[in-house]
Protein backbone atom coordinates (compact mmCIF):
# COMPACT_ATOMS: atom_id res chain seq x y z
CA UNK A 1 0.00 0.00 0.00
CA UNK A 2 1.40 3.36 -1.04
CA UNK A 3 2.07 5.92 1.65
CA UNK A 4 -0.70 8.38 2.42
CA UNK A 5 -0.21 12.06 3.19
CA UNK A 6 -2.55 14.82 4.25
CA UNK A 7 -1.40 17.05 1.40
CA UNK A 8 0.46 16.56 -1.87
CA UNK A 9 1.85 19.77 -3.37
CA UNK A 10 2.87 19.51 -7.02
CA UNK A 11 5.54 22.09 -7.84
CA UNK A 12 8.36 23.83 -5.98
CA UNK A 13 7.67 27.46 -6.93
CA UNK A 14 6.45 30.23 -4.63
CA UNK A 15 2.78 29.14 -4.64
CA UNK A 16 3.47 25.50 -3.89
CA UNK A 17 6.12 26.21 -1.31
CA UNK A 18 3.97 28.72 0.56
CA UNK A 19 1.22 26.15 0.79
CA UNK A 20 3.60 23.35 1.82
CA UNK A 21 5.19 25.60 4.44
CA UNK A 22 1.90 26.65 6.03
CA UNK A 23 0.42 23.17 6.01
CA UNK A 24 3.56 21.58 7.50
CA UNK A 25 3.82 24.32 10.11
CA UNK A 26 0.31 23.45 11.25
CA UNK A 27 1.14 19.81 11.73
CA UNK A 28 -0.10 18.31 8.48
CA UNK A 29 1.81 15.58 6.74
CA UNK A 30 2.96 17.20 3.51
CA UNK A 31 4.87 15.97 0.48
CA UNK A 32 6.06 18.47 -2.13
CA UNK A 33 7.08 17.17 -5.55
CA UNK A 34 9.39 19.10 -7.87
CA UNK A 35 10.33 17.95 -11.36
CA UNK A 36 13.61 19.88 -11.52
CA UNK A 37 16.96 19.00 -10.04
CA UNK A 38 16.13 21.50 -7.29
CA UNK A 39 13.26 23.95 -6.68
CA UNK A 40 13.87 26.91 -8.99
CA UNK A 41 15.70 24.91 -11.64
CA UNK A 42 12.72 25.32 -13.99
CA UNK A 43 11.51 28.68 -12.79
CA UNK A 44 11.96 32.10 -14.31
CA UNK A 45 10.70 35.58 -13.55
CA UNK A 46 12.00 39.05 -14.30
CA UNK A 47 13.22 39.15 -10.78
CA UNK A 48 11.02 41.41 -8.64
CA UNK A 49 9.70 39.91 -5.41
CA UNK A 50 7.30 41.92 -3.25
CA UNK A 51 7.83 41.87 0.49
CA UNK A 52 4.32 41.83 1.93
CA UNK A 53 3.00 38.37 1.03
CA UNK A 54 6.20 36.53 1.97
CA UNK A 55 6.50 38.48 5.21
CA UNK A 56 3.11 37.05 6.21
CA UNK A 57 4.68 33.60 5.92
CA UNK A 58 8.19 34.27 7.25
CA UNK A 59 8.46 37.50 9.27
CA UNK A 60 11.56 39.55 8.47
CA UNK A 61 12.68 36.99 5.88
CA UNK A 62 15.02 39.57 4.35
CA UNK A 63 17.55 38.98 7.10
CA UNK A 64 18.18 35.45 5.84
CA UNK A 65 16.66 35.04 2.37
CA UNK A 66 18.99 35.27 -0.64
CA UNK A 67 17.72 38.61 -1.91
CA UNK A 68 19.74 40.76 -4.27
CA UNK A 69 18.83 44.43 -3.67
CA UNK A 70 15.85 46.23 -2.13
CA UNK A 71 14.37 48.36 -4.89
CA UNK A 72 14.43 52.09 -4.15
CA UNK A 73 13.73 53.35 -7.63
CA UNK A 74 11.20 52.26 -10.25
CA UNK A 75 11.68 53.77 -13.68
CA UNK A 76 9.29 53.69 -16.60
CA UNK A 77 10.43 54.29 -20.17
CA UNK A 78 8.21 54.99 -23.14
CA UNK A 79 10.76 54.17 -25.77
CA UNK A 80 11.06 55.15 -29.40
CA UNK A 81 13.85 54.06 -31.75
CA UNK A 82 16.48 56.49 -30.51
CA UNK A 83 14.91 58.11 -27.48
CA UNK A 84 12.62 57.62 -24.53
CA UNK A 85 10.19 59.65 -22.48
CA UNK A 86 10.98 58.55 -18.96
CA UNK A 87 9.41 58.72 -15.52
CA UNK A 88 10.60 57.43 -12.23
CA UNK A 89 9.87 57.24 -8.56
CA UNK A 90 12.76 57.00 -6.13
CA UNK A 91 12.16 56.79 -2.41
CA UNK A 92 14.71 56.39 0.35
CA UNK A 93 12.00 54.84 2.56
CA UNK A 94 12.01 51.81 0.26
CA UNK A 95 15.66 51.30 1.16
CA UNK A 96 14.76 50.75 4.81
CA UNK A 97 12.95 47.99 6.64
CA UNK A 98 10.45 46.62 6.00
CA UNK A 99 11.18 47.51 2.34
CA UNK A 100 8.70 47.31 -0.54
CA UNK A 101 10.25 44.80 -2.89
CA UNK A 102 13.53 43.19 -3.85
CA UNK A 103 15.30 41.83 -6.85
CA UNK A 104 15.96 38.10 -6.47
CA UNK A 105 17.50 35.31 -8.52
CA UNK A 106 14.89 32.59 -8.61
CA UNK A 107 17.14 29.53 -8.66
CA UNK A 108 18.69 30.71 -5.40
CA UNK A 109 15.54 32.07 -3.84
CA UNK A 110 13.28 29.10 -4.60
CA UNK A 111 15.81 26.65 -3.19
CA UNK A 112 16.06 28.63 0.01
CA UNK A 113 12.29 28.98 0.35
CA UNK A 114 11.63 25.28 -0.28
CA UNK A 115 14.24 24.46 2.37
CA UNK A 116 12.27 26.58 4.84
CA UNK A 117 9.22 24.40 4.19
CA UNK A 118 11.36 21.32 4.77
CA UNK A 119 12.41 22.80 8.12
CA UNK A 120 8.71 23.03 8.99
CA UNK A 121 8.40 19.31 8.31
CA UNK A 122 7.41 19.07 4.64
CA UNK A 123 8.95 16.22 2.69
CA UNK A 124 10.50 17.50 -0.55
CA UNK A 125 11.25 15.16 -3.41
CA UNK A 126 12.89 16.45 -6.56
CA UNK A 127 13.55 15.08 -10.07
CA UNK A 128 10.04 13.68 -10.15
CA UNK A 129 7.35 14.48 -12.68
CA UNK A 130 3.72 14.11 -11.68
CA UNK A 131 2.05 12.57 -14.69
CA UNK A 132 -1.54 12.70 -13.57
CA UNK A 133 -3.91 12.95 -10.67
CA UNK A 134 -5.42 9.71 -9.47
CA UNK A 135 -9.18 10.15 -9.58
CA UNK A 136 -11.58 7.79 -7.83
CA UNK A 137 -15.33 8.32 -8.01
CA UNK A 138 -14.78 11.84 -9.31
CA UNK A 139 -12.51 12.74 -6.42
CA UNK A 140 -8.78 13.40 -6.62
CA UNK A 141 -7.13 11.03 -4.17
CA UNK A 142 -3.48 11.19 -5.14
CA UNK A 143 -0.96 11.49 -7.95
CA UNK A 144 0.92 9.18 -10.28
CA UNK A 145 4.58 10.09 -10.77
CA UNK A 146 7.20 8.96 -13.27
CA UNK A 147 8.97 6.89 -10.62
CA UNK A 148 8.54 3.13 -10.47
CA UNK A 149 5.60 2.36 -8.17
CA UNK A 150 5.26 6.11 -8.01
CA UNK A 151 1.72 6.45 -6.70
CA UNK A 152 1.19 8.73 -3.76
CA UNK A 153 -2.09 9.29 -1.96
CA UNK A 154 -3.42 12.21 0.05
CA UNK A 155 -6.61 13.87 1.26
CA UNK A 156 -5.94 16.83 -0.97
CA UNK A 157 -3.69 17.60 -3.95
CA UNK A 158 -2.49 21.16 -4.55
CA UNK A 159 -1.65 21.87 -8.19
CA UNK A 160 1.19 24.40 -8.25
CA UNK A 161 2.54 23.09 -11.52
CA UNK A 162 2.96 26.42 -13.23
CA UNK A 163 1.85 28.07 -16.43
CA UNK A 164 1.79 24.78 -18.38
CA UNK A 165 -0.52 23.11 -15.87
CA UNK A 166 -1.05 19.86 -17.69
CA UNK A 167 -2.59 18.41 -14.53
CA UNK A 168 -5.48 20.85 -14.22
CA UNK A 169 -5.97 20.58 -17.98
CA UNK A 170 -6.31 16.81 -17.66
CA UNK A 171 -8.91 17.34 -14.94
CA UNK A 172 -10.84 19.50 -17.40
CA UNK A 173 -10.46 22.66 -15.29
CA UNK A 174 -9.63 24.79 -18.34
CA UNK A 175 -9.47 24.69 -22.14
CA UNK A 176 -5.78 25.40 -22.20
CA UNK A 177 -3.96 28.69 -22.64
CA UNK A 178 -4.54 30.78 -25.74
CA UNK A 179 -1.56 32.45 -27.45
CA UNK A 180 -3.08 35.86 -26.67
CA UNK A 181 -3.24 34.95 -22.99
CA UNK A 182 0.43 34.17 -22.52
CA UNK A 183 3.50 36.36 -22.77
CA UNK A 184 6.58 34.69 -24.13
CA UNK A 185 9.47 36.29 -22.31
CA UNK A 186 13.18 35.79 -22.78
CA UNK A 187 15.86 37.20 -20.55
CA UNK A 188 19.54 37.19 -19.83
CA UNK A 189 21.56 37.56 -16.70
CA UNK A 190 24.50 39.88 -17.34
CA UNK A 191 27.38 39.96 -14.89
CA UNK A 192 28.64 43.41 -14.00
CA UNK A 193 30.75 44.49 -11.02
CA UNK A 194 28.85 46.08 -8.12
CA UNK A 195 30.55 49.46 -8.34
CA UNK A 196 29.75 49.78 -12.04
CA UNK A 197 26.09 48.98 -11.35
CA UNK A 198 26.07 51.55 -8.57
CA UNK A 199 27.60 54.22 -10.78
CA UNK A 200 25.48 53.60 -13.82
CA UNK A 201 22.18 53.38 -11.97
CA UNK A 202 23.03 55.96 -9.32
CA UNK A 203 22.75 53.52 -6.41
CA UNK A 204 24.53 52.51 -3.24
CA UNK A 205 25.45 48.95 -2.39
CA UNK A 206 22.16 47.90 -0.86
CA UNK A 207 19.88 49.75 -3.26
CA UNK A 208 18.26 48.50 -6.42
CA UNK A 209 16.56 49.97 -9.45
CA UNK A 210 14.07 48.59 -11.95
CA UNK A 211 13.26 49.87 -15.42
CA UNK A 212 10.07 48.87 -17.24
CA UNK A 213 10.19 49.62 -20.95
CA UNK A 214 7.27 50.05 -23.34
CA UNK A 215 7.21 50.75 -27.05
CA UNK A 216 10.13 50.08 -29.34
CA UNK A 217 11.46 47.22 -27.20
CA UNK A 218 8.56 45.08 -28.38
CA UNK A 219 8.32 46.77 -31.80
CA UNK A 220 5.13 48.36 -30.56
CA UNK A 221 3.50 45.05 -29.73
CA UNK A 222 1.69 44.44 -26.48
CA UNK A 223 4.36 43.60 -23.96
CA UNK A 224 7.23 45.05 -22.01
CA UNK A 225 10.94 44.86 -21.58
CA UNK A 226 12.78 45.24 -18.31
CA UNK A 227 16.18 45.86 -16.82
CA UNK A 228 16.69 45.09 -13.13
CA UNK A 229 19.75 45.43 -10.91
CA UNK A 230 21.04 42.53 -8.83
CA UNK A 231 24.08 42.66 -6.54
CA UNK A 232 26.64 41.87 -9.23
CA UNK A 233 24.48 41.31 -12.26
CA UNK A 234 21.60 42.68 -14.28
CA UNK A 235 18.47 40.93 -15.48
CA UNK A 236 17.42 42.11 -18.91
CA UNK A 237 14.45 40.72 -20.75
CA UNK A 238 11.62 41.30 -23.15
CA UNK A 239 8.28 39.65 -23.73
CA UNK A 240 5.17 40.00 -25.84
CA UNK A 241 2.05 37.93 -26.10
CA UNK A 242 2.70 34.76 -28.03
CA UNK A 243 -0.03 35.86 -30.44
CA UNK A 244 1.94 39.07 -31.20
CA UNK A 245 5.08 37.01 -31.78
CA UNK A 246 3.11 34.85 -34.19
CA UNK A 247 1.41 37.76 -35.95
CA UNK A 248 4.62 39.74 -36.32
CA UNK A 249 6.75 36.64 -37.05
CA UNK A 250 9.09 37.86 -34.34
CA UNK A 251 11.97 35.87 -32.96
CA UNK A 252 12.13 36.46 -29.22
CA UNK A 253 15.93 36.36 -28.97
CA UNK A 254 16.17 38.95 -31.76
CA UNK A 255 13.94 41.29 -29.77
CA UNK A 256 16.33 40.80 -26.87
CA UNK A 257 19.36 41.60 -29.00
CA UNK A 258 17.63 44.71 -30.39
CA UNK A 259 16.91 45.82 -26.85
CA UNK A 260 20.50 45.28 -25.78
CA UNK A 261 21.66 47.37 -28.73
CA UNK A 262 19.20 50.22 -28.18
CA UNK A 263 21.11 53.46 -27.52
CA UNK A 264 19.21 54.00 -24.24
CA UNK A 265 20.15 50.53 -23.00
CA UNK A 266 23.56 49.97 -24.56
CA UNK A 267 25.48 52.26 -22.23
CA UNK A 268 23.88 50.75 -19.13
CA UNK A 269 24.96 47.21 -19.98
CA UNK A 270 28.29 47.98 -21.64
CA UNK A 271 30.95 45.29 -20.96
CA UNK A 272 28.49 43.22 -18.95
CA UNK A 273 29.03 39.51 -19.48
CA UNK A 274 26.03 37.33 -20.48
CA UNK A 275 25.98 34.38 -18.14
CA UNK A 276 22.58 32.77 -18.59
CA UNK A 277 19.76 32.88 -21.13
CA UNK A 278 16.23 31.94 -20.08
CA UNK A 279 12.78 31.68 -21.60
CA UNK A 280 9.37 31.27 -19.99
CA UNK A 281 5.67 31.86 -20.54
CA UNK A 282 3.79 34.22 -18.26
CA UNK A 283 0.06 33.60 -17.90
CA UNK A 284 -1.46 36.98 -18.70
CA UNK A 285 -5.04 36.09 -19.51
CA UNK A 286 -6.10 37.77 -16.28
CA UNK A 287 -9.53 37.62 -14.68
CA UNK A 288 -11.33 36.04 -17.62
CA UNK A 289 -8.75 33.26 -17.94
CA UNK A 290 -8.90 32.02 -14.34
CA UNK A 291 -9.70 28.30 -14.56
CA UNK A 292 -11.87 26.26 -12.23
CA UNK A 293 -9.96 26.58 -8.96
CA UNK A 294 -11.22 23.72 -6.81
CA UNK A 295 -12.68 20.28 -7.17
CA UNK A 296 -13.16 17.32 -4.86
CA UNK A 297 -9.76 16.82 -3.27
CA UNK A 298 -7.92 19.36 -5.39
CA UNK A 299 -6.93 23.05 -5.37
CA UNK A 300 -5.14 25.06 -8.11
CA UNK A 301 -2.71 27.87 -7.12
CA UNK A 302 -0.24 30.36 -8.59
CA UNK A 303 0.56 30.47 -12.32
CA UNK A 304 -1.45 27.29 -12.81
CA UNK A 305 -4.47 29.34 -11.72
CA UNK A 306 -3.42 32.28 -13.97
CA UNK A 307 -2.91 34.54 -10.98
CA UNK A 308 -0.71 37.20 -12.57
CA UNK A 309 -1.32 40.94 -12.64
CA UNK A 310 0.60 41.79 -15.79
CA UNK A 311 -0.24 45.50 -15.68
CA UNK A 312 1.67 45.83 -12.40
CA UNK A 313 4.23 43.04 -13.02
CA UNK A 314 2.95 41.20 -9.93
CA UNK A 315 2.94 37.43 -9.94
CA UNK A 316 5.01 35.71 -7.30
CA UNK A 317 3.22 37.67 -4.58
CA UNK A 318 -0.15 36.56 -5.92
CA UNK A 319 1.24 33.04 -6.07
CA UNK A 320 2.30 33.17 -2.43
CA UNK A 321 -1.02 34.62 -1.30
CA UNK A 322 -2.90 31.90 -3.17
CA UNK A 323 -0.66 29.29 -1.52
CA UNK A 324 -1.53 30.75 1.87
CA UNK A 325 -5.25 30.77 1.09
CA UNK A 326 -4.99 27.14 -0.04
CA UNK A 327 -3.28 26.14 3.21
CA UNK A 328 -5.89 27.96 5.29
CA UNK A 329 -8.65 26.19 3.42
CA UNK A 330 -6.99 22.80 3.79
CA UNK A 331 -6.79 23.32 7.55
CA UNK A 332 -10.51 24.14 7.62
CA UNK A 333 -11.24 21.03 5.58
CA UNK A 334 -9.12 18.93 7.93
CA UNK A 335 -11.15 20.22 10.84
CA UNK A 336 -14.39 19.45 9.03
CA UNK A 337 -13.01 16.05 8.01
CA UNK A 338 -14.13 16.62 4.42
CA UNK A 339 -12.12 17.68 1.36
CA UNK A 340 -15.04 18.03 -1.00
CA UNK A 341 -15.47 20.84 -3.48
CA UNK A 342 -18.05 22.65 -1.36
CA UNK A 343 -15.64 22.84 1.58
CA UNK A 344 -12.61 23.76 -0.55
CA UNK A 345 -14.73 26.45 -2.23
CA UNK A 346 -13.60 28.65 0.67
CA UNK A 347 -10.32 29.00 -1.26
CA UNK A 348 -12.06 30.20 -4.41
CA UNK A 349 -14.03 32.77 -2.44
CA UNK A 350 -10.88 34.06 -0.77
CA UNK A 351 -9.12 34.46 -4.12
CA UNK A 352 -12.03 36.44 -5.58
CA UNK A 353 -12.62 38.53 -2.44
CA UNK A 354 -8.99 39.50 -1.89
CA UNK A 355 -6.75 41.98 -3.71
CA UNK A 356 -6.01 39.16 -6.18
CA UNK A 357 -9.54 38.94 -7.54
CA UNK A 358 -10.14 42.68 -7.19
CA UNK A 359 -6.98 43.68 -9.07
CA UNK A 360 -7.45 41.12 -11.81
CA UNK A 361 -11.06 42.25 -12.21
CA UNK A 362 -10.02 45.91 -12.42
CA UNK A 363 -7.79 45.18 -15.41
CA UNK A 364 -9.85 42.39 -16.94
CA UNK A 365 -10.18 44.15 -20.32
CA UNK A 366 -6.87 46.00 -20.40
CA UNK A 367 -4.58 43.51 -22.10
CA UNK A 368 -7.23 42.55 -24.62
CA UNK A 369 -7.87 46.21 -25.48
CA UNK A 370 -4.20 47.04 -25.95
CA UNK A 371 -3.76 44.00 -28.17
CA UNK A 372 -6.80 44.83 -30.27
CA UNK A 373 -5.81 48.48 -30.63
CA UNK A 374 -2.02 48.48 -31.08
CA UNK A 375 -1.90 52.24 -31.71
CA UNK A 376 -1.29 52.93 -28.02
CA UNK A 377 2.18 51.46 -28.18
CA UNK A 378 2.81 51.77 -31.90
CA UNK A 379 1.67 55.37 -32.45
CA UNK A 380 1.28 57.21 -29.18
CA UNK A 381 4.73 56.41 -27.79
CA UNK A 382 6.61 57.62 -30.91
CA UNK A 383 4.32 60.67 -30.93
CA UNK A 384 5.14 61.49 -27.32
CA UNK A 385 8.83 61.19 -28.07
CA UNK A 386 8.55 63.50 -31.06
CA UNK A 387 6.53 65.98 -29.05
CA UNK A 388 9.09 66.04 -26.24
CA UNK A 389 11.93 66.42 -28.70
CA UNK A 390 10.22 69.26 -30.50
CA UNK A 391 9.26 71.10 -27.35
CA UNK A 392 12.69 70.90 -25.74
CA UNK A 393 14.70 71.70 -28.88
CA UNK A 394 15.72 75.37 -28.86
CA UNK A 395 15.70 76.56 -32.43
CA UNK A 396 14.32 80.05 -32.36
CA UNK A 397 10.68 79.01 -32.56
CA UNK A 398 8.50 80.40 -29.78
CA UNK A 399 7.17 78.06 -27.11
CA UNK A 400 3.56 78.82 -27.94
CA UNK A 401 4.19 77.96 -31.56
CA UNK A 402 5.79 74.68 -30.47
CA UNK A 403 2.86 74.00 -28.19
CA UNK A 404 0.51 74.47 -31.15
CA UNK A 405 2.63 72.07 -33.22
CA UNK A 406 2.52 69.46 -30.52
CA UNK A 407 -1.24 69.76 -30.12
CA UNK A 408 -1.57 69.45 -33.89
CA UNK A 409 0.48 66.27 -33.86
CA UNK A 410 -2.05 64.66 -31.53
CA UNK A 411 -5.16 66.00 -33.19
CA UNK A 412 -4.04 65.49 -36.78
CA UNK A 413 -5.27 61.93 -36.66
CA UNK A 414 -8.70 63.38 -35.90
CA UNK A 415 -9.72 65.03 -32.64
CA UNK A 416 -12.66 62.72 -32.22
CA UNK A 417 -10.61 59.59 -32.86
CA UNK A 418 -7.92 60.65 -30.40
CA UNK A 419 -10.50 61.51 -27.76
CA UNK A 420 -12.16 58.15 -28.29
CA UNK A 421 -8.88 56.31 -27.98
CA UNK A 422 -7.87 58.12 -24.83
CA UNK A 423 -11.30 57.47 -23.33
CA UNK A 424 -11.03 53.77 -24.20
CA UNK A 425 -7.62 53.50 -22.53
CA UNK A 426 -8.86 55.34 -19.47
CA UNK A 427 -11.88 53.03 -19.19
CA UNK A 428 -9.88 49.80 -19.10
CA UNK A 429 -7.28 51.21 -16.70
CA UNK A 430 -9.45 53.23 -14.31
CA UNK B 1 27.78 45.86 -29.77
CA UNK B 2 27.45 42.96 -32.18
CA UNK B 3 24.34 40.84 -31.95
CA UNK B 4 24.68 37.49 -30.27
CA UNK B 5 23.21 34.52 -32.08
CA UNK B 6 20.83 32.02 -30.56
CA UNK B 7 23.63 29.43 -30.61
CA UNK B 8 25.77 31.70 -28.43
CA UNK B 9 22.87 32.19 -26.03
CA UNK B 10 22.16 28.49 -25.79
CA UNK B 11 25.78 27.85 -24.81
CA UNK B 12 25.04 29.75 -21.60
CA UNK B 13 22.37 27.29 -20.53
CA UNK B 14 22.79 24.00 -18.70
CA UNK B 15 20.84 21.05 -20.05
CA UNK B 16 20.65 17.49 -18.88
CA UNK B 17 19.13 15.85 -21.90
CA UNK B 18 17.20 12.63 -21.73
CA UNK B 19 17.90 10.00 -24.37
CA UNK B 20 14.34 10.30 -25.61
CA UNK B 21 12.62 13.41 -26.91
CA UNK B 22 9.79 14.87 -24.85
CA UNK B 23 8.58 16.71 -27.97
CA UNK B 24 7.03 15.08 -30.98
CA UNK B 25 5.57 16.26 -34.29
CA UNK B 26 2.36 14.30 -34.65
CA UNK B 27 2.21 14.45 -38.43
CA UNK B 28 5.13 15.77 -40.52
CA UNK B 29 2.81 16.04 -43.52
CA UNK B 30 0.76 18.72 -41.80
CA UNK B 31 3.89 20.83 -41.33
CA UNK B 32 4.90 20.31 -44.93
CA UNK B 33 1.61 21.02 -46.63
CA UNK B 34 -0.67 22.95 -44.26
CA UNK B 35 1.76 25.27 -42.52
CA UNK B 36 3.30 27.93 -44.75
CA UNK B 37 5.10 29.92 -42.11
CA UNK B 38 6.42 27.05 -39.96
CA UNK B 39 5.75 29.33 -37.01
CA UNK B 40 7.40 27.08 -34.43
CA UNK B 41 10.73 27.65 -36.20
CA UNK B 42 10.26 31.39 -35.60
CA UNK B 43 8.86 31.91 -32.11
CA UNK B 44 10.62 29.09 -30.28
CA UNK B 45 13.05 30.94 -27.99
CA UNK B 46 15.65 28.19 -28.28
CA UNK B 47 15.25 27.45 -31.99
CA UNK B 48 14.42 23.87 -31.13
CA UNK B 49 12.47 23.47 -34.38
CA UNK B 50 14.12 23.69 -37.76
CA UNK B 51 12.66 23.03 -41.16
CA UNK B 52 15.15 20.84 -42.95
CA UNK B 53 14.48 19.46 -46.40
CA UNK B 54 10.88 18.40 -46.12
CA UNK B 55 10.44 17.93 -42.41
CA UNK B 56 10.69 19.68 -39.06
CA UNK B 57 13.60 18.50 -36.98
CA UNK B 58 13.45 18.80 -33.19
CA UNK B 59 16.52 19.68 -31.15
CA UNK B 60 14.73 18.77 -27.91
CA UNK B 61 18.06 18.76 -26.03
CA UNK B 62 18.03 22.58 -25.98
CA UNK B 63 14.37 23.04 -24.99
CA UNK B 64 13.56 25.54 -22.22
CA UNK B 65 10.20 23.84 -21.57
CA UNK B 66 8.40 27.17 -21.89
CA UNK B 67 5.38 25.63 -23.61
CA UNK B 68 5.14 28.18 -26.43
CA UNK B 69 5.04 25.49 -29.11
CA UNK B 70 2.44 23.60 -27.12
CA UNK B 71 -0.06 26.43 -27.39
CA UNK B 72 1.39 28.29 -30.39
CA UNK B 73 1.34 25.58 -33.06
CA UNK B 74 -1.64 26.59 -35.21
CA UNK B 75 -2.35 22.95 -36.05
CA UNK B 76 -1.92 21.49 -32.56
CA UNK B 77 0.59 19.23 -34.21
CA UNK B 78 3.08 19.04 -31.36
CA UNK B 79 2.83 16.47 -28.61
CA UNK B 80 4.28 18.19 -25.57
CA UNK B 81 5.33 16.59 -22.32
CA UNK B 82 7.69 17.48 -19.53
CA UNK B 83 11.07 15.75 -19.77
CA UNK B 84 11.59 12.92 -17.29
CA UNK B 85 12.19 14.00 -13.71
CA UNK B 86 15.53 15.77 -13.25
CA UNK B 87 16.12 16.05 -16.99
CA UNK B 88 15.83 18.97 -19.34
CA UNK B 89 16.80 22.57 -18.75
CA UNK B 90 18.42 23.50 -15.44
CA UNK B 91 18.38 27.22 -14.70
CA UNK B 92 21.12 28.16 -12.26
CA UNK B 93 20.57 31.87 -11.77
CA UNK B 94 17.45 33.77 -12.52
mmCIF file of C-alpha atoms in Angstrom, chain A residues 7-12 31-36 42 123-135 140-147 150-154 156-162 164-171 298, chain B residues 80-86:
data_model
loop_
_atom_site.group_PDB
_atom_site.id
_atom_site.type_symbol
_atom_site.label_atom_id
_atom_site.label_comp_id
_atom_site.label_asym_id
_atom_site.label_seq_id
_atom_site.Cartn_x
_atom_site.Cartn_y
_atom_site.Cartn_z
ATOM 1 C CA UNK A 7 -1.400 17.045 1.399
ATOM 2 C CA UNK A 8 0.464 16.557 -1.872
ATOM 3 C CA UNK A 9 1.846 19.770 -3.370
ATOM 4 C CA UNK A 10 2.871 19.513 -7.016
ATOM 5 C CA UNK A 11 5.536 22.089 -7.839
ATOM 6 C CA UNK A 12 8.358 23.826 -5.982
ATOM 7 C CA UNK A 31 4.871 15.967 0.483
ATOM 8 C CA UNK A 32 6.063 18.466 -2.131
ATOM 9 C CA UNK A 33 7.080 17.172 -5.549
ATOM 10 C CA UNK A 34 9.390 19.104 -7.866
ATOM 11 C CA UNK A 35 10.335 17.953 -11.357
ATOM 12 C CA UNK A 36 13.609 19.884 -11.523
ATOM 13 C CA UNK A 42 12.722 25.316 -13.993
ATOM 14 C CA UNK A 123 8.954 16.223 2.689
ATOM 15 C CA UNK A 124 10.504 17.496 -0.546
ATOM 16 C CA UNK A 125 11.246 15.157 -3.406
ATOM 17 C CA UNK A 126 12.891 16.448 -6.565
ATOM 18 C CA UNK A 127 13.550 15.077 -10.071
ATOM 19 C CA UNK A 128 10.040 13.679 -10.148
ATOM 20 C CA UNK A 129 7.348 14.481 -12.683
ATOM 21 C CA UNK A 130 3.718 14.115 -11.678
ATOM 22 C CA UNK A 131 2.047 12.572 -14.687
ATOM 23 C CA UNK A 132 -1.542 12.701 -13.567
ATOM 24 C CA UNK A 133 -3.910 12.950 -10.670
ATOM 25 C CA UNK A 134 -5.415 9.714 -9.474
ATOM 26 C CA UNK A 135 -9.179 10.155 -9.580
ATOM 27 C CA UNK A 140 -8.775 13.397 -6.622
ATOM 28 C CA UNK A 141 -7.132 11.029 -4.168
ATOM 29 C CA UNK A 142 -3.475 11.194 -5.135
ATOM 30 C CA UNK A 143 -0.964 11.490 -7.949
ATOM 31 C CA UNK A 144 0.918 9.181 -10.278
ATOM 32 C CA UNK A 145 4.575 10.090 -10.769
ATOM 33 C CA UNK A 146 7.196 8.958 -13.268
ATOM 34 C CA UNK A 147 8.973 6.893 -10.619
ATOM 35 C CA UNK A 150 5.261 6.113 -8.014
ATOM 36 C CA UNK A 151 1.716 6.448 -6.700
ATOM 37 C CA UNK A 152 1.191 8.731 -3.760
ATOM 38 C CA UNK A 153 -2.092 9.286 -1.958
ATOM 39 C CA UNK A 154 -3.416 12.206 0.050
ATOM 40 C CA UNK A 156 -5.944 16.832 -0.971
ATOM 41 C CA UNK A 157 -3.688 17.596 -3.946
ATOM 42 C CA UNK A 158 -2.494 21.156 -4.549
ATOM 43 C CA UNK A 159 -1.649 21.874 -8.190
ATOM 44 C CA UNK A 160 1.186 24.405 -8.253
ATOM 45 C CA UNK A 161 2.538 23.086 -11.524
ATOM 46 C CA UNK A 162 2.965 26.417 -13.233
ATOM 47 C CA UNK A 164 1.785 24.779 -18.379
ATOM 48 C CA UNK A 165 -0.520 23.111 -15.870
ATOM 49 C CA UNK A 166 -1.049 19.856 -17.689
ATOM 50 C CA UNK A 167 -2.586 18.414 -14.525
ATOM 51 C CA UNK A 168 -5.477 20.850 -14.224
ATOM 52 C CA UNK A 169 -5.975 20.576 -17.981
ATOM 53 C CA UNK A 170 -6.308 16.811 -17.660
ATOM 54 C CA UNK A 171 -8.910 17.336 -14.944
ATOM 55 C CA UNK A 298 -7.920 19.362 -5.394
ATOM 56 C CA UNK B 80 4.281 18.187 -25.574
ATOM 57 C CA UNK B 81 5.329 16.586 -22.316
ATOM 58 C CA UNK B 82 7.687 17.483 -19.533
ATOM 59 C CA UNK B 83 11.067 15.751 -19.768
ATOM 60 C CA UNK B 84 11.591 12.915 -17.292
ATOM 61 C CA UNK B 85 12.195 13.996 -13.706
ATOM 62 C CA UNK B 86 15.535 15.767 -13.246
#
